[in-house]
XYZ file of C-alpha atoms in Angstrom:
461
model
C -37.941 12.232 29.900
C -40.474 14.689 28.546
C -40.026 18.430 28.352
C -42.281 21.445 28.040
C -42.173 23.644 24.936
C -42.349 27.382 24.656
C -45.821 28.751 23.999
C -44.796 31.623 21.752
C -42.177 31.382 19.038
C -41.343 33.564 16.084
C -39.273 33.188 12.912
C -35.672 34.213 13.215
C -33.714 35.953 10.393
C -31.812 32.759 9.813
C -33.321 29.957 7.711
C -31.284 27.188 9.336
C -32.079 28.518 12.849
C -35.811 28.740 12.083
C -38.248 29.640 14.794
C -37.027 30.574 18.245
C -38.929 31.673 21.420
C -40.396 35.042 20.702
C -38.621 36.742 23.664
C -35.155 35.535 22.460
C -32.766 37.419 20.201
C -30.681 35.989 17.306
C -27.313 37.775 16.924
C -24.079 37.234 14.977
C -21.480 35.495 17.095
C -19.154 38.411 16.591
C -21.628 40.746 18.307
C -21.629 38.876 21.549
C -17.970 37.873 21.743
C -14.469 39.033 20.954
C -12.986 36.782 18.247
C -9.279 36.265 17.528
C -9.032 34.429 14.183
C -5.486 33.126 14.879
C -3.104 32.405 17.735
C 0.612 32.004 17.919
C 2.901 28.965 17.718
C 6.000 30.788 19.104
C 9.619 29.560 18.731
C 11.704 26.732 20.215
C 11.250 26.950 24.011
C 14.991 27.736 24.617
C 14.828 30.716 22.229
C 11.784 32.366 23.842
C 11.555 34.527 26.958
C 8.739 32.429 28.440
C 8.169 28.762 27.996
C 4.550 27.610 27.873
C 2.286 24.794 26.516
C 0.652 25.673 23.167
C -2.582 24.075 22.111
C -3.010 22.657 18.608
C -5.896 20.701 17.095
C -4.748 17.481 18.709
C -5.109 18.659 22.319
C -8.813 19.217 22.287
C -10.272 15.838 23.362
C -13.675 14.490 22.215
C -15.322 15.960 25.290
C -14.073 19.506 24.606
C -11.441 19.441 27.283
C -7.821 20.537 26.848
C -5.026 17.977 27.501
C -2.471 20.454 28.614
C 0.056 17.765 29.698
C 0.263 16.631 25.981
C 0.697 20.049 24.521
C 4.190 20.895 22.962
C 6.062 23.577 24.892
C 7.142 26.545 22.930
C 8.842 29.938 23.631
C 7.004 33.277 23.649
C 7.594 36.902 24.389
C 5.656 38.613 27.230
C 3.586 40.457 24.625
C 2.600 37.119 22.988
C 1.711 35.716 26.395
C -0.478 38.680 27.170
C -2.277 38.454 23.818
C -2.617 34.783 23.203
C -2.872 33.051 26.612
C -6.274 31.531 27.439
C -8.392 32.178 30.442
C -11.618 30.816 32.078
C -14.547 31.096 29.685
C -12.483 31.182 26.443
C -13.734 28.934 23.616
C -11.226 27.568 21.104
C -12.302 26.278 17.735
C -10.342 24.263 15.209
C -10.011 26.187 11.985
C -8.591 23.566 9.607
C -8.234 19.853 10.173
C -9.420 16.505 8.929
C -10.579 15.479 5.498
C -13.647 15.606 3.276
C -15.014 12.465 5.028
C -13.810 13.281 8.503
C -14.214 16.967 9.163
C -12.418 18.007 12.385
C -12.701 21.695 11.681
C -15.267 23.235 14.034
C -14.353 21.093 17.003
C -14.533 23.314 20.106
C -13.177 23.298 23.643
C -14.046 25.412 26.643
C -11.372 26.640 29.008
C -12.459 26.461 32.640
C -10.864 27.851 35.866
C -9.053 24.644 36.561
C -7.230 24.577 33.224
C -3.486 25.420 33.531
C -2.153 28.461 31.631
C -1.490 27.758 27.889
C -1.282 29.524 24.555
C -3.582 28.996 21.662
C -1.859 28.351 18.242
C -2.471 29.649 14.839
C -4.345 26.413 13.997
C -7.221 27.620 16.307
C -9.465 30.681 16.716
C -10.464 32.097 20.131
C -13.907 33.150 21.010
C -14.161 35.179 24.276
C -17.810 35.782 25.008
C -18.876 39.173 26.466
C -20.320 38.020 29.767
C -22.772 40.906 29.901
C -24.381 39.498 26.730
C -23.661 35.794 26.665
C -22.697 33.071 29.183
C -19.563 31.232 27.914
C -21.066 27.774 28.750
C -24.184 28.658 26.710
C -22.238 29.881 23.721
C -20.109 26.797 23.933
C -23.226 24.591 23.864
C -24.457 26.396 20.760
C -21.069 25.806 19.049
C -21.346 22.139 19.745
C -24.920 21.793 18.555
C -26.340 20.304 15.363
C -27.021 23.824 14.198
C -23.313 24.837 14.209
C -22.134 21.478 12.976
C -24.332 21.605 9.886
C -23.078 25.146 9.199
C -19.447 23.964 9.479
C -20.084 21.031 7.153
C -21.657 23.364 4.611
C -18.711 25.735 4.722
C -16.215 22.912 4.325
C -18.170 21.280 1.475
C -17.074 24.093 -0.836
C -13.342 23.514 -0.413
C -11.043 20.589 -1.104
C -9.530 20.829 2.382
C -11.981 21.335 5.297
C -11.178 25.002 6.062
C -13.499 26.886 8.417
C -14.669 30.115 6.778
C -13.979 32.373 9.795
C -15.825 35.478 8.546
C -18.878 33.309 7.712
C -18.667 31.477 11.023
C -18.352 34.651 13.010
C -21.282 36.363 11.228
C -23.735 33.453 11.586
C -26.737 34.145 13.726
C -26.966 32.237 16.963
C -29.829 32.200 19.499
C -29.410 34.533 22.513
C -31.907 33.969 25.320
C -32.133 36.371 28.319
C -29.244 35.903 30.782
C -31.269 33.980 33.293
C -32.411 31.533 30.693
C -28.890 31.047 29.379
C -27.865 30.097 32.920
C -30.798 27.698 33.242
C -30.064 26.044 29.904
C -26.334 25.756 30.674
C -27.198 24.232 34.172
C -29.703 21.788 32.639
C -27.181 20.647 30.030
C -24.457 20.261 32.678
C -26.642 17.876 34.654
C -28.114 15.912 31.710
C -24.972 15.521 29.654
C -23.113 14.449 32.755
C -25.584 11.533 33.116
C -25.081 10.637 29.444
C -21.275 10.898 29.682
C -21.423 8.478 32.629
C -23.328 5.960 30.480
C -20.818 6.423 27.745
C -17.962 5.838 30.197
C -19.603 2.580 31.297
C -19.786 1.356 27.741
C -16.149 2.298 27.147
C -15.089 0.359 30.203
C -17.053 -2.639 28.915
C -15.218 -2.443 25.655
C -11.882 -2.346 27.405
C -12.886 -5.358 29.515
C -13.899 -7.258 26.399
C -10.578 -6.513 24.775
C -8.730 -7.758 27.931
C -10.860 -10.902 28.079
C -10.316 -11.621 24.351
C -6.562 -11.182 24.781
C -6.501 -13.454 27.937
C -8.505 -16.161 25.994
C -6.119 -16.026 23.052
C -3.063 -16.138 25.252
C -4.262 -19.086 27.284
C -5.342 -21.140 24.253
C -1.971 -20.760 22.384
C 0.111 -21.572 25.437
C -1.977 -23.996 27.489
C -4.335 -25.473 24.911
C -8.087 -26.218 25.144
C -7.868 -29.410 27.323
C -7.780 -28.346 31.025
C -6.793 -31.958 31.919
C -3.834 -32.303 29.552
C -0.616 -33.429 31.264
C 1.835 -30.486 31.547
C 5.579 -30.034 31.680
C 7.934 -27.158 32.528
C 8.669 -25.091 29.463
C 12.030 -24.032 30.841
C 11.027 -20.426 30.251
C 10.100 -18.516 33.436
C 7.617 -16.181 31.845
C 5.855 -19.008 30.012
C 5.566 -21.586 32.836
C 4.119 -25.001 32.103
C 2.947 -26.107 28.659
C 1.135 -29.268 27.509
C 3.521 -32.231 27.629
C 3.334 -32.995 23.876
C 3.927 -29.432 22.718
C 7.196 -27.817 21.756
C 8.453 -24.200 22.292
C 10.430 -22.955 19.296
C 11.694 -19.740 17.758
C 9.367 -18.563 14.952
C 12.247 -18.871 12.449
C 11.871 -22.668 12.442
C 8.285 -22.478 11.240
C 8.135 -19.706 8.608
C 9.491 -18.800 5.237
C 12.038 -16.039 4.663
C 10.928 -12.583 5.996
C 10.643 -9.900 3.269
C 9.459 -6.270 3.114
C 8.161 -4.051 0.297
C 8.757 -0.462 -0.896
C 7.478 2.950 -0.148
C 6.914 5.047 -3.251
C 5.360 8.420 -3.047
C 1.613 7.624 -3.097
C -1.627 9.607 -3.249
C -3.256 10.236 0.124
C -6.582 8.614 -0.882
C -7.035 4.823 -1.072
C -6.860 3.025 -4.332
C -10.038 2.167 -6.220
C -10.830 -1.428 -7.303
C -8.989 -1.012 -10.581
C -5.964 0.765 -9.180
C -2.839 -0.490 -7.494
C -2.528 0.321 -3.802
C 0.245 0.207 -1.217
C -0.609 -0.960 2.257
C -0.040 1.326 5.246
C 1.373 0.163 8.449
C -2.038 0.260 10.114
C -3.210 -2.592 7.945
C -1.815 -5.060 10.540
C -3.542 -3.720 13.647
C -6.186 -6.419 13.694
C -6.177 -10.225 13.130
C -7.525 -9.838 9.605
C -5.746 -7.584 7.177
C -7.529 -4.193 6.899
C -7.619 -3.544 3.109
C -8.822 0.029 3.716
C -5.445 0.961 5.219
C -3.766 1.569 1.823
C -2.848 4.402 -0.517
C -3.222 4.666 -4.284
C -0.071 4.116 -6.266
C 0.431 6.870 -8.858
C -0.273 5.703 -12.406
C 3.205 6.675 -13.464
C 4.852 4.386 -11.000
C 5.129 0.759 -12.109
C 3.977 -1.795 -9.651
C 6.444 -4.499 -8.593
C 4.724 -7.837 -8.943
C 6.774 -9.588 -6.291
C 5.462 -7.182 -3.677
C 1.752 -8.041 -4.314
C 0.090 -9.332 -1.232
C -1.345 -12.787 -1.498
C -3.785 -14.936 0.449
C -1.968 -16.888 3.165
C 0.625 -14.159 3.768
C 1.275 -13.078 7.308
C 1.984 -9.327 7.533
C 3.613 -7.698 10.514
C 4.323 -4.034 11.200
C 7.961 -3.228 11.237
C 7.530 0.226 12.742
C 4.806 1.863 14.774
C 3.982 3.052 18.347
C 5.129 0.594 21.043
C 1.641 -0.848 21.498
C 1.255 -1.608 17.846
C 4.706 -2.320 16.449
C 4.956 -6.022 15.594
C 1.175 -6.449 15.183
C 0.442 -9.365 12.928
C -2.413 -10.045 10.430
C -3.419 -12.917 8.298
C -4.197 -12.263 4.620
C -7.500 -13.909 3.514
C -9.664 -13.169 0.506
C -7.497 -10.153 -0.370
C -8.375 -7.773 -3.170
C -6.020 -7.807 -6.249
C -3.426 -5.171 -6.875
C -2.339 -4.529 -3.296
C 1.411 -4.049 -2.685
C 3.593 -4.511 0.365
C 5.206 -1.323 1.796
C 8.662 -1.208 3.393
C 7.290 -0.733 7.012
C 5.555 -4.154 6.796
C 7.229 -7.519 6.921
C 5.790 -10.456 5.086
C 6.281 -14.211 5.666
C 4.269 -17.435 5.459
C 3.808 -20.337 7.806
C 5.464 -23.597 6.747
C 2.571 -25.996 6.215
C 4.110 -28.857 8.212
C 4.973 -26.597 11.175
C 2.205 -24.123 11.746
C -1.444 -23.435 10.982
C -1.374 -19.884 9.643
C -4.277 -18.727 11.835
C -2.816 -20.346 14.977
C 0.555 -18.665 14.303
C -1.066 -15.226 13.993
C -3.045 -15.725 17.154
C 0.217 -16.704 18.840
C 1.919 -13.580 17.492
C -0.880 -11.494 18.964
C -0.760 -13.069 22.403
C 0.411 -11.364 25.609
C 3.574 -13.499 25.828
C 4.734 -12.492 22.250
C 3.663 -8.809 22.770
C 5.984 -8.755 25.803
C 8.895 -10.109 23.842
C 8.258 -7.542 21.041
C 7.808 -4.491 23.363
C 10.832 -5.389 25.407
C 13.089 -5.576 22.398
C 11.690 -2.894 20.081
C 14.172 -0.067 19.394
C 13.819 3.605 18.637
C 14.302 6.905 20.505
C 10.899 8.231 19.605
C 7.865 7.154 21.610
C 5.741 7.368 18.473
C 7.984 5.206 16.260
C 9.474 1.963 17.528
C 10.835 -0.673 15.180
C 11.489 -4.413 15.228
C 14.249 -6.151 13.352
C 13.891 -9.251 11.264
C 16.279 -10.989 13.780
C 13.865 -10.085 16.595
C 10.915 -11.533 14.712
C 12.752 -14.720 13.844
C 13.661 -15.377 17.441
C 10.239 -14.815 18.972
C 9.398 -17.910 21.021
C 6.063 -19.527 20.492
C 4.377 -22.800 21.384
C 3.963 -25.472 18.633
C 1.244 -28.080 19.204
C 0.602 -30.807 16.622
C -0.834 -29.325 13.428
C -4.314 -30.942 14.093
C -4.481 -29.385 17.491
C -3.385 -25.998 16.051
C -6.267 -26.083 13.625
C -8.766 -26.990 16.465
C -7.440 -24.110 18.631
C -7.650 -21.590 15.764
C -11.202 -22.638 15.022
C -12.195 -22.275 18.682
C -10.582 -18.787 18.771
C -12.376 -17.742 15.623
C -15.697 -18.677 17.241
C -14.964 -16.805 20.385
C -13.633 -13.827 18.388
C -17.038 -13.574 16.739
C -18.797 -13.443 20.044
C -16.419 -10.777 21.434
C -16.716 -8.799 18.240
C -20.568 -8.869 18.451
C -20.520 -7.718 22.081
C -18.048 -4.890 21.312
C -20.134 -3.774 18.318
C -23.185 -3.584 20.506
C -21.294 -1.452 23.070
C -19.964 0.788 20.282
C -23.465 1.221 18.921
C -24.728 2.144 22.348
C -22.056 4.819 22.615
C -23.018 6.195 19.227
C -26.711 6.344 20.204
C -25.758 8.114 23.555
C -23.713 10.693 21.625
C -26.556 11.315 19.201
C -28.858 11.740 22.187
C -26.418 14.144 23.802
C -26.038 16.283 20.659
C -29.819 16.273 20.079
C -30.478 17.393 23.639
C -27.931 20.199 23.410
C -29.404 21.292 20.105
C -33.035 21.266 21.356
C -32.137 23.273 24.445
C -30.031 25.982 22.841
C -32.449 26.591 19.941
C -35.533 26.793 22.128
C -37.185 23.569 20.983
C -37.620 22.591 24.573
C -38.262 24.745 27.655
C -35.965 23.656 30.489
C -36.489 26.625 32.865
C -38.756 24.693 35.260
C -36.292 21.703 35.230
C -33.365 23.951 35.981
C -35.277 25.582 38.847
C -36.088 22.176 40.389
C -32.392 21.174 40.132
C -31.300 24.412 41.748
C -33.683 23.783 44.785
C -32.497 20.189 45.053
C-alpha cells in the first residue's frame, strides 16, 4: 500500500520529532491533557467502603486493553473512587516495570466505553486528554509510536531500574494536528491496525495448532509406537487403552535412580557469567532441552555444593510451578559447567537397561503423564502447585525394548526440528507484523504520511 505525503513541512522545536506538516502544532503532553502521576492501591477489600478492581502493570495486555477480570479487588473510600476511577478516553501508562533488557515502563492502555469501572494504582499514571484539543485515540497512538518508545528507552537508560521520568515524559513535545486530521488519522489506524491484528491472530492460532500437533505426535509415539501394524494388547489402564503387545507399562520408579533436589541460597537476580556459579530456576525445565539461561548467579561469598552440580544425562523436573508447568521435565545435554540444582527442581537419571533418557523425557512430557501430574499436584494457590517425589515415582509410563525406545526418540527429535522450524517462521511473521504496525502508527501520527484521503474513502464506504 502506498500513501501520499504532505507537501509542506516545517521543523518542529523537538529534535527527535523532526519535521511535521507545517499546519500542525507540537505541544507538551501536559498542555493537551490532565495528568495524574500516581493512582491509589487502596486497602483490603473488606476494610474499605467500596470494593473495586484496581489496575496494576500486569493487567494491560500487549494490545493495550485492560483485563479487568484479572485485576485484584481492593477497598476504597468514595473520595478515592471519585478521584482515581477511570473513564472512557483515559490513557494509563506504566511508570516503573521490567528490567534494563526488557523495559515495560511506558506501556500504555486506552480505556473505552465498554471497559468496566476500575481504579488505577500507584504503579500507573493517568492521562486524560482535553477533548477540545486532542482526541484520546490519537494521543494514545502517539504514546504507542516509535517516537515515544525511543524517548522512554532514553529516560530509562540513565537509571538502574527502568523508571519513567514523569516530568520529562509529560513535558515532551508531541504532534498535534487539527481536530479533523486527528480523527482521520485515528480512523485510518483503527482500520489498518485491525487488519494487521487479524493476521497476527492467525499466526498465533497456527502456533497453538503446531504445539497441539507436536504434543499429539509425542503422546502417540510413546504409547503406541511407530509401527501402525504392531500387534496390540489391553494395557489394563482405561485412560491408556491398548499398547503394543511386546511393551510393558511400569511406574517410573522401576526405571530411574534416586530422586534428589538442590538448595535455594539467596542469589543475584542476573544470570551467572561463564566463570561464575549459577543456580537453576524452576523455568529451566519448561522445554525438552534444559534452558541454561533460566538461572541466577550464586553470590561469591556462598560456597557451591559440588553434589548439586548439574551433569549431562540428568533429567530435571520442576517440583513447583503453575498447574500447566509443574512436573515439566527436561534432559540435560551439553550443559555449561558450574550450574547448580535448586530445591524447586528434582533430579534423577534413567537406568541404562530400562530407559533411553530421551524417550523417558518425551514420555514425561506426553499428554497421559501430564494428566497424571495435573490430577495429583497439590497446593491451594493457582500460581503454585507442587508434586511430591512419591507422585513422580508412581507415574505410569510405557517401556518398549531399549532399541525401540532409541528409534522412537530419534524419530521424535526429527519431527521436533520440523515443528520448531515452522513455529519459528510463524513467530518471525508475528514480529514483522508488529514492526509493520508500529511503523504505520509512527508514520501516521508524526505526519510522514498523509492519510486524509484514505480516511475519507473509508468513511464513504
